[in-house]
PDB file of C-alpha atoms in Angstrom:
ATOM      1  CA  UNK I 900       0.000   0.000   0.000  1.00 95.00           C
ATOM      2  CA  UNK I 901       1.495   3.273  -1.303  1.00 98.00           C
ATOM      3  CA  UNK I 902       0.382   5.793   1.498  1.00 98.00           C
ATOM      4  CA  UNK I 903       0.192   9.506  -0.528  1.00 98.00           C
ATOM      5  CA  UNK I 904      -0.973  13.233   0.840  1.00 97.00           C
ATOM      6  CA  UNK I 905      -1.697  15.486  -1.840  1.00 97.00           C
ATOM      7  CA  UNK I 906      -1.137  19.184  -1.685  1.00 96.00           C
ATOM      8  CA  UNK I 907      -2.849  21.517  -4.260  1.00 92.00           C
ATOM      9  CA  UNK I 908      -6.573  21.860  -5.342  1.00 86.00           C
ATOM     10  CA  UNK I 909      -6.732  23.218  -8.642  1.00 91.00           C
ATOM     11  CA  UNK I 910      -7.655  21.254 -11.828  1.00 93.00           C
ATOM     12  CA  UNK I 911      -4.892  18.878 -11.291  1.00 96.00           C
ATOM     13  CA  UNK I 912      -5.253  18.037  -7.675  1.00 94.00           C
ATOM     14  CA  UNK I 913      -9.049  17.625  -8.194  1.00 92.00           C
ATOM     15  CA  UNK I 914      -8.419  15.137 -10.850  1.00 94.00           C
ATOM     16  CA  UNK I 915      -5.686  13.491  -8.792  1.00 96.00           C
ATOM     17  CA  UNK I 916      -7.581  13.410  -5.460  1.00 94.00           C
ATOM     18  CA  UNK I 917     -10.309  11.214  -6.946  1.00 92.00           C
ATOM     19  CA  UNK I 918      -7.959   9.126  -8.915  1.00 96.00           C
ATOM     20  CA  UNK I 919      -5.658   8.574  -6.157  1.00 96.00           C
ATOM     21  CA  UNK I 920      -8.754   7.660  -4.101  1.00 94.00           C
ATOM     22  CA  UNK I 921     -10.398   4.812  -6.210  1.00 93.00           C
ATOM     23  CA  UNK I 922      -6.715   3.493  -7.333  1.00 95.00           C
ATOM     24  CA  UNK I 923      -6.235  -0.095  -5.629  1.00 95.00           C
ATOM     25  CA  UNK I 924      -2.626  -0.379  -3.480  1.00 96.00           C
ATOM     26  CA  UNK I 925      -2.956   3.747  -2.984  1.00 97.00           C
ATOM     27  CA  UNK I 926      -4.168   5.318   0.020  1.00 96.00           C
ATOM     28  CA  UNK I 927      -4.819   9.188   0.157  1.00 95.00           C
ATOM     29  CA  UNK I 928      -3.860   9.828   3.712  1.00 96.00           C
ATOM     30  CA  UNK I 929      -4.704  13.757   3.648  1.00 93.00           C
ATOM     31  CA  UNK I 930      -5.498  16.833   1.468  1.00 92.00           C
ATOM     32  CA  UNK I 931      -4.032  20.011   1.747  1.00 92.00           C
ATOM     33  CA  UNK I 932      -7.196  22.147   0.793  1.00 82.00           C
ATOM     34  CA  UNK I 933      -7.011  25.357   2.416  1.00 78.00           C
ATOM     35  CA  UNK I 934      -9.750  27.148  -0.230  1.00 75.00           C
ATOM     36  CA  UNK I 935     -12.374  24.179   0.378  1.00 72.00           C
ATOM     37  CA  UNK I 936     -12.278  23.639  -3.235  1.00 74.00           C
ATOM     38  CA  UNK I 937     -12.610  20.030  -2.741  1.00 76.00           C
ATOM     39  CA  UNK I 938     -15.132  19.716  -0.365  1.00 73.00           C
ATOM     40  CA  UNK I 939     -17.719  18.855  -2.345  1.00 73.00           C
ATOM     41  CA  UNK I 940     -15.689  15.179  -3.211  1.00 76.00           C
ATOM     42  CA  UNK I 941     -16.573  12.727  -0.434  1.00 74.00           C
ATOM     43  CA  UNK I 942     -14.247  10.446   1.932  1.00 78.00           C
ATOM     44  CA  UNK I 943     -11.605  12.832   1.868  1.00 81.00           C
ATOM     45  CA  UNK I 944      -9.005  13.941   4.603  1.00 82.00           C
ATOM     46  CA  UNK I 945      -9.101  17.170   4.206  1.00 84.00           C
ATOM     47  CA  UNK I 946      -6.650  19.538   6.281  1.00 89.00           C
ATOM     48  CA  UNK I 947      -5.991  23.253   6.426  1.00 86.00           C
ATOM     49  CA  UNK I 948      -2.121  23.599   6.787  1.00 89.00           C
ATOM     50  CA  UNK I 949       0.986  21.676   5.874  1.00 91.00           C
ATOM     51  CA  UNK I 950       2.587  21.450   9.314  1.00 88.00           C
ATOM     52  CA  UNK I 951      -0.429  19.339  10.377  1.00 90.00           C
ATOM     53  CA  UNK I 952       0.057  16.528   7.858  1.00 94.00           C
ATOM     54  CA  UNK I 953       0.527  13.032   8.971  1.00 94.00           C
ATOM     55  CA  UNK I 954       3.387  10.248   7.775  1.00 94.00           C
ATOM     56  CA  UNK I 955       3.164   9.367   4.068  1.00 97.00           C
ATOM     57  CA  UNK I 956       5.084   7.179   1.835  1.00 98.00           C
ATOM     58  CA  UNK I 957       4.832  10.422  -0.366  1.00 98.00           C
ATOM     59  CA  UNK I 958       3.852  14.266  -0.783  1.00 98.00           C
ATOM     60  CA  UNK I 959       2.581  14.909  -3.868  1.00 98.00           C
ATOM     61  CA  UNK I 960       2.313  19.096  -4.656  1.00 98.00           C
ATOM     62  CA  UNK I 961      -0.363  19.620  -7.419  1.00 97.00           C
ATOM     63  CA  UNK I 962       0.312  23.786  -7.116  1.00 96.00           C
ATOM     64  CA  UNK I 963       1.197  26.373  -9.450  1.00 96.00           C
ATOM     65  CA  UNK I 964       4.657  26.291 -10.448  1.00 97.00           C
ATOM     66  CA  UNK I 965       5.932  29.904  -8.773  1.00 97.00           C
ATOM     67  CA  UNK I 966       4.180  28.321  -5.591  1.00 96.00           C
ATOM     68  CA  UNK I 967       6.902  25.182  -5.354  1.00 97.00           C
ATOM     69  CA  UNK I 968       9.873  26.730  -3.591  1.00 96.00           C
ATOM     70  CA  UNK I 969       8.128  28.594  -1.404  1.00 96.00           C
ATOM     71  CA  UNK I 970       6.791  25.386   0.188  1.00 96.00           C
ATOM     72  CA  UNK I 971      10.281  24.028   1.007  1.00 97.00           C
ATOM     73  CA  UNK I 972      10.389  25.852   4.312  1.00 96.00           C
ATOM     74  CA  UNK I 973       7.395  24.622   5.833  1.00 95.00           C
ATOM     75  CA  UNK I 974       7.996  21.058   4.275  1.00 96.00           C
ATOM     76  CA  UNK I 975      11.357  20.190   5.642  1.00 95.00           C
ATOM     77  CA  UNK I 976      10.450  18.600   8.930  1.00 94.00           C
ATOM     78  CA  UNK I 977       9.308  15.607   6.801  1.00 95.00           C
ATOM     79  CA  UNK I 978      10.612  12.005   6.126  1.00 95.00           C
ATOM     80  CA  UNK I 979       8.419  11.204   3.065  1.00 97.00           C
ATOM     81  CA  UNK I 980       9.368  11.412  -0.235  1.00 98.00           C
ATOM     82  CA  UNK I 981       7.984  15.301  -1.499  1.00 98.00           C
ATOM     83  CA  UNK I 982       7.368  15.107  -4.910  1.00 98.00           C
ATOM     84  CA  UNK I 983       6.404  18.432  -7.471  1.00 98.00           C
ATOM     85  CA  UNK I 984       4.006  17.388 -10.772  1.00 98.00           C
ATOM     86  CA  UNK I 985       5.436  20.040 -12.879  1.00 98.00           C
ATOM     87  CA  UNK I 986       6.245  19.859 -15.960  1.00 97.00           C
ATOM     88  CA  UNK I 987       8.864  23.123 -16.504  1.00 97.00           C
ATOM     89  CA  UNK I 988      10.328  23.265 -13.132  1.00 98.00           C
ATOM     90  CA  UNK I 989      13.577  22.005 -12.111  1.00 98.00           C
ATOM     91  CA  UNK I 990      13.470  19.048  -9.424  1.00 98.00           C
ATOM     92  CA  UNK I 991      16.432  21.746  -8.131  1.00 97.00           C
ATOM     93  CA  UNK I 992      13.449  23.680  -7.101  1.00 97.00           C
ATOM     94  CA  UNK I 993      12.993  21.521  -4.037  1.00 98.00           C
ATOM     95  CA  UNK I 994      16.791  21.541  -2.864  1.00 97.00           C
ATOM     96  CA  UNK I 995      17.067  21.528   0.975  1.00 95.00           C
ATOM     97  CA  UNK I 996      14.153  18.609   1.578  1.00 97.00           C
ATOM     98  CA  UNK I 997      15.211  15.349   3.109  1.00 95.00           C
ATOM     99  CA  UNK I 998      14.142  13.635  -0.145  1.00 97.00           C
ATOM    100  CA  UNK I 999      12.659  15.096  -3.486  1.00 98.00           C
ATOM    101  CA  UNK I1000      11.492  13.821  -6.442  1.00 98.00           C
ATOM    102  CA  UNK I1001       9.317  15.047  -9.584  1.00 98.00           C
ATOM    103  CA  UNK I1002       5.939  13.058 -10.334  1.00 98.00           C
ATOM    104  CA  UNK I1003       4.663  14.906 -13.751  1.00 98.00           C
ATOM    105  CA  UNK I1004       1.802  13.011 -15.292  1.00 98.00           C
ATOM    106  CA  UNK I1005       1.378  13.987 -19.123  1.00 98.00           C
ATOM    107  CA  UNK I1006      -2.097  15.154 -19.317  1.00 98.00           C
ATOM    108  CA  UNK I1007      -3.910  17.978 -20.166  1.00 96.00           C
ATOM    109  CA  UNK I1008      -6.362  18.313 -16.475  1.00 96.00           C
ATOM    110  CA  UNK I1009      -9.877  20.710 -16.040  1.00 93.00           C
ATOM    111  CA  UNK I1010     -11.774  20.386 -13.188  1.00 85.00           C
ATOM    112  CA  UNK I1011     -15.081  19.214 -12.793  1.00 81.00           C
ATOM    113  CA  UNK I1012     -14.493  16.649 -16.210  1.00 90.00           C
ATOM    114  CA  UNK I1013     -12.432  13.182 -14.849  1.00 92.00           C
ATOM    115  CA  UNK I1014      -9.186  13.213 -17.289  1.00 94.00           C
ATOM    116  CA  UNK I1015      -7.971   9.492 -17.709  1.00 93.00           C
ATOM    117  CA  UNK I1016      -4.753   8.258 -16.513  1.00 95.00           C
ATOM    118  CA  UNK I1017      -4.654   4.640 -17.457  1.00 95.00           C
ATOM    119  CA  UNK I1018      -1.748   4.649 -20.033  1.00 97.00           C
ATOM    120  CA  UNK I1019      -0.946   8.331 -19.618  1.00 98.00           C
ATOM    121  CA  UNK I1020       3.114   9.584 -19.433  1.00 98.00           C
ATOM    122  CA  UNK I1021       4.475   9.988 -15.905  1.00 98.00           C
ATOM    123  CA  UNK I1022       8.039  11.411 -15.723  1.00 98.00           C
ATOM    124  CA  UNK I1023      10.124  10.759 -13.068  1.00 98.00           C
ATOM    125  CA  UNK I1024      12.983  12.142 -11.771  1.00 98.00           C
ATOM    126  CA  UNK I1025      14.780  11.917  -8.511  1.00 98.00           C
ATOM    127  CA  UNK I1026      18.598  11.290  -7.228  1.00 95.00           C
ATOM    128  CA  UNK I1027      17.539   8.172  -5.031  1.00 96.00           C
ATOM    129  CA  UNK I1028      16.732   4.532  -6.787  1.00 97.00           C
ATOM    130  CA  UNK I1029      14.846   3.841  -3.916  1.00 97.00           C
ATOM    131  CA  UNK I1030      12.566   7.170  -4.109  1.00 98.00           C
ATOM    132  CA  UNK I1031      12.707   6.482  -7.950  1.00 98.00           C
ATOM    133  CA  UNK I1032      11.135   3.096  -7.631  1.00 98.00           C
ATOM    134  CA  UNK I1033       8.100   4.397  -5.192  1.00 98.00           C
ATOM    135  CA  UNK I1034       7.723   7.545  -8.039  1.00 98.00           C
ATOM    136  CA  UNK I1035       6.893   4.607 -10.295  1.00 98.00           C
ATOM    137  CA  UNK I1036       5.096   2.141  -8.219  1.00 98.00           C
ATOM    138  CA  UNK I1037       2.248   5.115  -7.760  1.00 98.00           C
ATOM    139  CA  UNK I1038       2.570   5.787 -11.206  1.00 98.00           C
ATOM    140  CA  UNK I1039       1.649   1.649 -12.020  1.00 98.00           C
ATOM    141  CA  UNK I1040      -0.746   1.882  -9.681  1.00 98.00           C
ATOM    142  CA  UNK I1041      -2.697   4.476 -11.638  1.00 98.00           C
ATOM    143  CA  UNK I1042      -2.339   2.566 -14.738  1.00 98.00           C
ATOM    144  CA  UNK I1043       0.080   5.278 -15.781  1.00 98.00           C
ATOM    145  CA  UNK I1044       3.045   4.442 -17.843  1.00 98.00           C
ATOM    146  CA  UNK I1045       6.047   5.651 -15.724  1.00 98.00           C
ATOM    147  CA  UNK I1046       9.330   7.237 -17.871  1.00 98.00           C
ATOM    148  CA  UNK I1047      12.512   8.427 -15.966  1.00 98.00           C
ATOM    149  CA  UNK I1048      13.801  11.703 -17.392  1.00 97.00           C
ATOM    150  CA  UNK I1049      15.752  14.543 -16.290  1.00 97.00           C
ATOM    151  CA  UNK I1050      15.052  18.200 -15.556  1.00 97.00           C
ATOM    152  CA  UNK I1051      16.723  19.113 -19.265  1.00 97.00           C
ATOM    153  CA  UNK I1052      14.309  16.337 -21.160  1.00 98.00           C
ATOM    154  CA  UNK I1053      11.231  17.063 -18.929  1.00 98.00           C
ATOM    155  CA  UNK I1054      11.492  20.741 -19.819  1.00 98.00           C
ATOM    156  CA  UNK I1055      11.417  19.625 -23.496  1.00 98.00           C
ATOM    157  CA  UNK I1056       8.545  16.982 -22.600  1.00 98.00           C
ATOM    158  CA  UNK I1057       6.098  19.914 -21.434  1.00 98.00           C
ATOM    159  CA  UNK I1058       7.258  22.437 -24.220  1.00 98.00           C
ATOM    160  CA  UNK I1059       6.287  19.699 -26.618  1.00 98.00           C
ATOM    161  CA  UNK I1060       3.460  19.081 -24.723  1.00 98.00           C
ATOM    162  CA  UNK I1061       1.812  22.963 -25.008  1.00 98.00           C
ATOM    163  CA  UNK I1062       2.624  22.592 -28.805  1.00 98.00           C
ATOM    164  CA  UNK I1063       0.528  19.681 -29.676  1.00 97.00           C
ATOM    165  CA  UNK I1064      -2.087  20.366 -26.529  1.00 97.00           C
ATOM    166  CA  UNK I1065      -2.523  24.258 -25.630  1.00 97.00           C
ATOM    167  CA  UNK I1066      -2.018  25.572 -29.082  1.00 98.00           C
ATOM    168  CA  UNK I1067      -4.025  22.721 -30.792  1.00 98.00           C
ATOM    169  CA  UNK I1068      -6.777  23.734 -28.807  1.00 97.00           C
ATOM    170  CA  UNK I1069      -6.613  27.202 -29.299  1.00 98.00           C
ATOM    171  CA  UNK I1070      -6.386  26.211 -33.244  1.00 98.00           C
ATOM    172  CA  UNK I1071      -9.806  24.501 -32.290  1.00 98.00           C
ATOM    173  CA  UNK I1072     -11.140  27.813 -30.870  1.00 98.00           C
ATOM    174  CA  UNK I1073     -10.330  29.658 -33.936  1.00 98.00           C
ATOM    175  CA  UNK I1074     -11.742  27.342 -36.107  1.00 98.00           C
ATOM    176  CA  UNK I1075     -15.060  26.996 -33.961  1.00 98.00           C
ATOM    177  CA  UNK I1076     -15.266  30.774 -33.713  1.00 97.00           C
ATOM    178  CA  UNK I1077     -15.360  30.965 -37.572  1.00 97.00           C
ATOM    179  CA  UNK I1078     -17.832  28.368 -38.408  1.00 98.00           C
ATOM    180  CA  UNK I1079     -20.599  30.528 -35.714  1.00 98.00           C
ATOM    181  CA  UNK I1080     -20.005  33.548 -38.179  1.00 96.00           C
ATOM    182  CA  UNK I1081     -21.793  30.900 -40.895  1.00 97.00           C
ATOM    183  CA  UNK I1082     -23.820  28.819 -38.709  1.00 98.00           C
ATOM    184  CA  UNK I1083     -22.253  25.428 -38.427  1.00 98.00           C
ATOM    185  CA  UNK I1084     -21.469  22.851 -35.769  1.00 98.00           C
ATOM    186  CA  UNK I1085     -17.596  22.446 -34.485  1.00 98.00           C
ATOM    187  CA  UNK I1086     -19.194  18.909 -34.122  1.00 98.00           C
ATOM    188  CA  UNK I1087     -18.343  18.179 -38.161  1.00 98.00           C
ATOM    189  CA  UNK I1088     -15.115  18.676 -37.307  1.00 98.00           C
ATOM    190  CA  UNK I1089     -14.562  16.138 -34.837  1.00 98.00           C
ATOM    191  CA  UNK I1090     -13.818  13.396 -37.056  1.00 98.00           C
ATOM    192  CA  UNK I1091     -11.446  15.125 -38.957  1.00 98.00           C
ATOM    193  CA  UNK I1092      -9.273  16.032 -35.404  1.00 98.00           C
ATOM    194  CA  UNK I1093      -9.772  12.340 -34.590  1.00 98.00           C
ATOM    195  CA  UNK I1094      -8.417  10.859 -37.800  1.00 98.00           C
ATOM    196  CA  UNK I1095      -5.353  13.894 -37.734  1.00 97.00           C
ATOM    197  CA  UNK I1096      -4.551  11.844 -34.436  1.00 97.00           C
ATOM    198  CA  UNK I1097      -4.858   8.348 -35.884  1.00 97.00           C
ATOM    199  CA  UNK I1098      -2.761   9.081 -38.434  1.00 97.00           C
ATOM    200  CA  UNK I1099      -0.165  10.877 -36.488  1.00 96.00           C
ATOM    201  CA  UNK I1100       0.224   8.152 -33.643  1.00 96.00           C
ATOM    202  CA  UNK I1101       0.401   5.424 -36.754  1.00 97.00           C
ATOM    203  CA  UNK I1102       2.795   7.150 -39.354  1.00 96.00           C
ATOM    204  CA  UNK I1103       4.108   9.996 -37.288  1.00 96.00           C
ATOM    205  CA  UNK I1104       3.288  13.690 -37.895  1.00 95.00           C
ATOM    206  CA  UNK I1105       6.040  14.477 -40.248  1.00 93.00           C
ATOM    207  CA  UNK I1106       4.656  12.229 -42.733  1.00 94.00           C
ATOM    208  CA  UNK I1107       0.944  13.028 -42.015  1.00 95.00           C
ATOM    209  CA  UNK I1108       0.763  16.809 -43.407  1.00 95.00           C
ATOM    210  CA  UNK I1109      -1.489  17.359 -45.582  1.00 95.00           C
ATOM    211  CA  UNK I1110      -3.895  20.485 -47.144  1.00 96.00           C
ATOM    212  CA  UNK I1111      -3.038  23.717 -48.952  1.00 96.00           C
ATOM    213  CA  UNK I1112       0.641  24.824 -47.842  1.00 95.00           C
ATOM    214  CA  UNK I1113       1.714  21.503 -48.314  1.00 94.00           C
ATOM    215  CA  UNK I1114       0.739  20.937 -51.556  1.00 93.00           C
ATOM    216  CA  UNK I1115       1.353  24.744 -52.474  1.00 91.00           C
ATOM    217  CA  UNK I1116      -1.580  25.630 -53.760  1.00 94.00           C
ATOM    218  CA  UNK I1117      -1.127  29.700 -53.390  1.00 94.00           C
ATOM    219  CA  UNK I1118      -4.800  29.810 -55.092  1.00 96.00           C
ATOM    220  CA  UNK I1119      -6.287  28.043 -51.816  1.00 97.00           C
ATOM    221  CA  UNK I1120      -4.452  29.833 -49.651  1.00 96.00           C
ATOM    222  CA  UNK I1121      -5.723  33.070 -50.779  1.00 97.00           C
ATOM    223  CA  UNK I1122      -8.854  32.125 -50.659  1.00 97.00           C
ATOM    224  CA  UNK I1123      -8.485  31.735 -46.970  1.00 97.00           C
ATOM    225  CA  UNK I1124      -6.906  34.764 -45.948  1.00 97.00           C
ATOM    226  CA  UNK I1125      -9.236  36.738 -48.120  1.00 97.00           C
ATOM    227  CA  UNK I1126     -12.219  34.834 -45.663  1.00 96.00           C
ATOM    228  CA  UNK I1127     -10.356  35.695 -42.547  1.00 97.00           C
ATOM    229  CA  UNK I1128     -11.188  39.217 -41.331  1.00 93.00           C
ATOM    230  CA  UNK I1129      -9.395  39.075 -37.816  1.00 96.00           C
ATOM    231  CA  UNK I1130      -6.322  40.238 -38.661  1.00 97.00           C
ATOM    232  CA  UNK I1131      -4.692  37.757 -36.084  1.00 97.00           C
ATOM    233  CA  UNK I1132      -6.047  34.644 -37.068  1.00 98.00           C
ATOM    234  CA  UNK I1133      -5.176  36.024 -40.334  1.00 97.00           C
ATOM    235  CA  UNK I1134      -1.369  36.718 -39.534  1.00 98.00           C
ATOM    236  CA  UNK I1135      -0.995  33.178 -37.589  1.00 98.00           C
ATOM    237  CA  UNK I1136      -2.250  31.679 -40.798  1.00 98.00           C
ATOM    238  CA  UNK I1137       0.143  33.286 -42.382  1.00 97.00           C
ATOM    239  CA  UNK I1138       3.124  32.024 -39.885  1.00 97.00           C
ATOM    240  CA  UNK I1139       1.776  28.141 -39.686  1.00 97.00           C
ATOM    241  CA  UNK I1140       1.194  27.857 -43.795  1.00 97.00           C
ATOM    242  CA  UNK I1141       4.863  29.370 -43.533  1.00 96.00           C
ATOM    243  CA  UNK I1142       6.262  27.000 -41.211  1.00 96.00           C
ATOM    244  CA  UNK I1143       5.024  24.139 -43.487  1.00 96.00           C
ATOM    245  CA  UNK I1144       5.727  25.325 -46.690  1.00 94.00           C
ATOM    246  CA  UNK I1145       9.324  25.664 -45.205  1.00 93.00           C
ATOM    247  CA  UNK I1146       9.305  22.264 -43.184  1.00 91.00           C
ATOM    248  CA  UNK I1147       8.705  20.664 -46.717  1.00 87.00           C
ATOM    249  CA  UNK I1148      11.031  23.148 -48.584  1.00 79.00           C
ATOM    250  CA  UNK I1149       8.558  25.271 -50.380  1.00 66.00           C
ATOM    251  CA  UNK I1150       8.058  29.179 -50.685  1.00 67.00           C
ATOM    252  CA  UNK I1151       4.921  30.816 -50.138  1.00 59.00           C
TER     253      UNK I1151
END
């Protein structure tokens, strides 16, 4: 039984919480929850302040990023294994704790809609085998595929990670927000994102591209800009059709 407190109540430690909770071989000890954002979820442990927690096998902080050091000071009295799930932040962050580690599960999180994390990417870092192996038993015991990385790769990890998440979604946004101005559905899209995906994850993106800039048809192309009158969407047009035109050695 892997013993866990959770610190942080934000999209991420709501998801967590419950996961952690209904995960055989786990057993959330306590919450950190100071806002009472979680109190709605039954069966927790909830608790006000850090200095109050009890013995865990580990400490898992689910807060923002610029949050993490300034934890350290309250959280060096403890044994357990104190663990960070970010993505961009150096496991140097947490320098000064008995033992650190970095438990970053590869996942885009809201709250209030359950994000799965059977065969999601958790990367791992610490300095200790021992801490390393209990980073990755939790991870199993999610369903979660655990990856050891360090700092350096993990920063590349999450910066790949906004590309093909964040900005994809915003790309989604834009495209919604033009088919309101003619009345259609961002639902007859959804195959065509779904199939971008298949293909991707079977021949890899590289060789997936297809479209206008690819093919460089400038007569397509023109057609779009002259539809787009935000002159942002408009100019990031521009810059993506650029990007691929010169990814597959064409001009516009």
């Amino acid at each position: 039984m892997i013993r866990v407190n959770l610190v942080g109540t934000g999209n991420l430690g709501w998801n967590l919480a419950q996961a952690l909770q209904d995960a055989n071989g786990v057993e959330l000890v306590q919450v950190v929850d100071r806002s009472e954002r979680l109190k709605d979820l039954q069966g927790l442990n909830r608790i006000e302040t850090l200095e109050t927690m009890n013995p865990a096998d580990i400490c898992l902080l689910a807060v923002r990023d610029s949050d993490i050091a300034g934890l350290v000071p309250q959280l060096r009295q403890f044994d357990m294994m104190i663990a960070h799930c970010s993505g961009a932040t150096p496991l140097s962050e947490l320098d000064g704790l008995k033992r650190a580690g970095v438990w970053y599960p590869l996942q885009t999180f809201s709250k209030d809609l359950r994000a799965p994390l059977k065969n999601i990417t958790v990367a791992l870092e610490s300095n200790d085998d021992d801490d390393l192996e209990l980073l990755s038993g939790l991870a199993l015991a999610l369903h979660a595929n655990p990856i050891r990385v360090d700092s350096a790769q993990r920063r590349v990890l999450h910066l790949s990670a906004v590309l093909v998440n964040n900005f994809v979604n915003h790309l989604f946004t834009l495209g919604k927000t033009e088919l309101d101005q003619v009345g259609l559905s961002f639902d007859l899209l959804l195959p065509l994102i779904q199939e971008t995906v298949r293909k991707a994850s079977l021949n890899g993106p590289e060789d997936s591209q297809t479209g206008p800039a690819v093919r460089n048809d400038h007569e397509t192309i023109q057609k779009h800009l002259d539809l787009l009158s935000d002159p942002k969407t408009r100019e990031l047009y521009i810059q993506l059709t650029q990007s691929i035109l010169q990814r597959h050695g064409k001009e516009l």
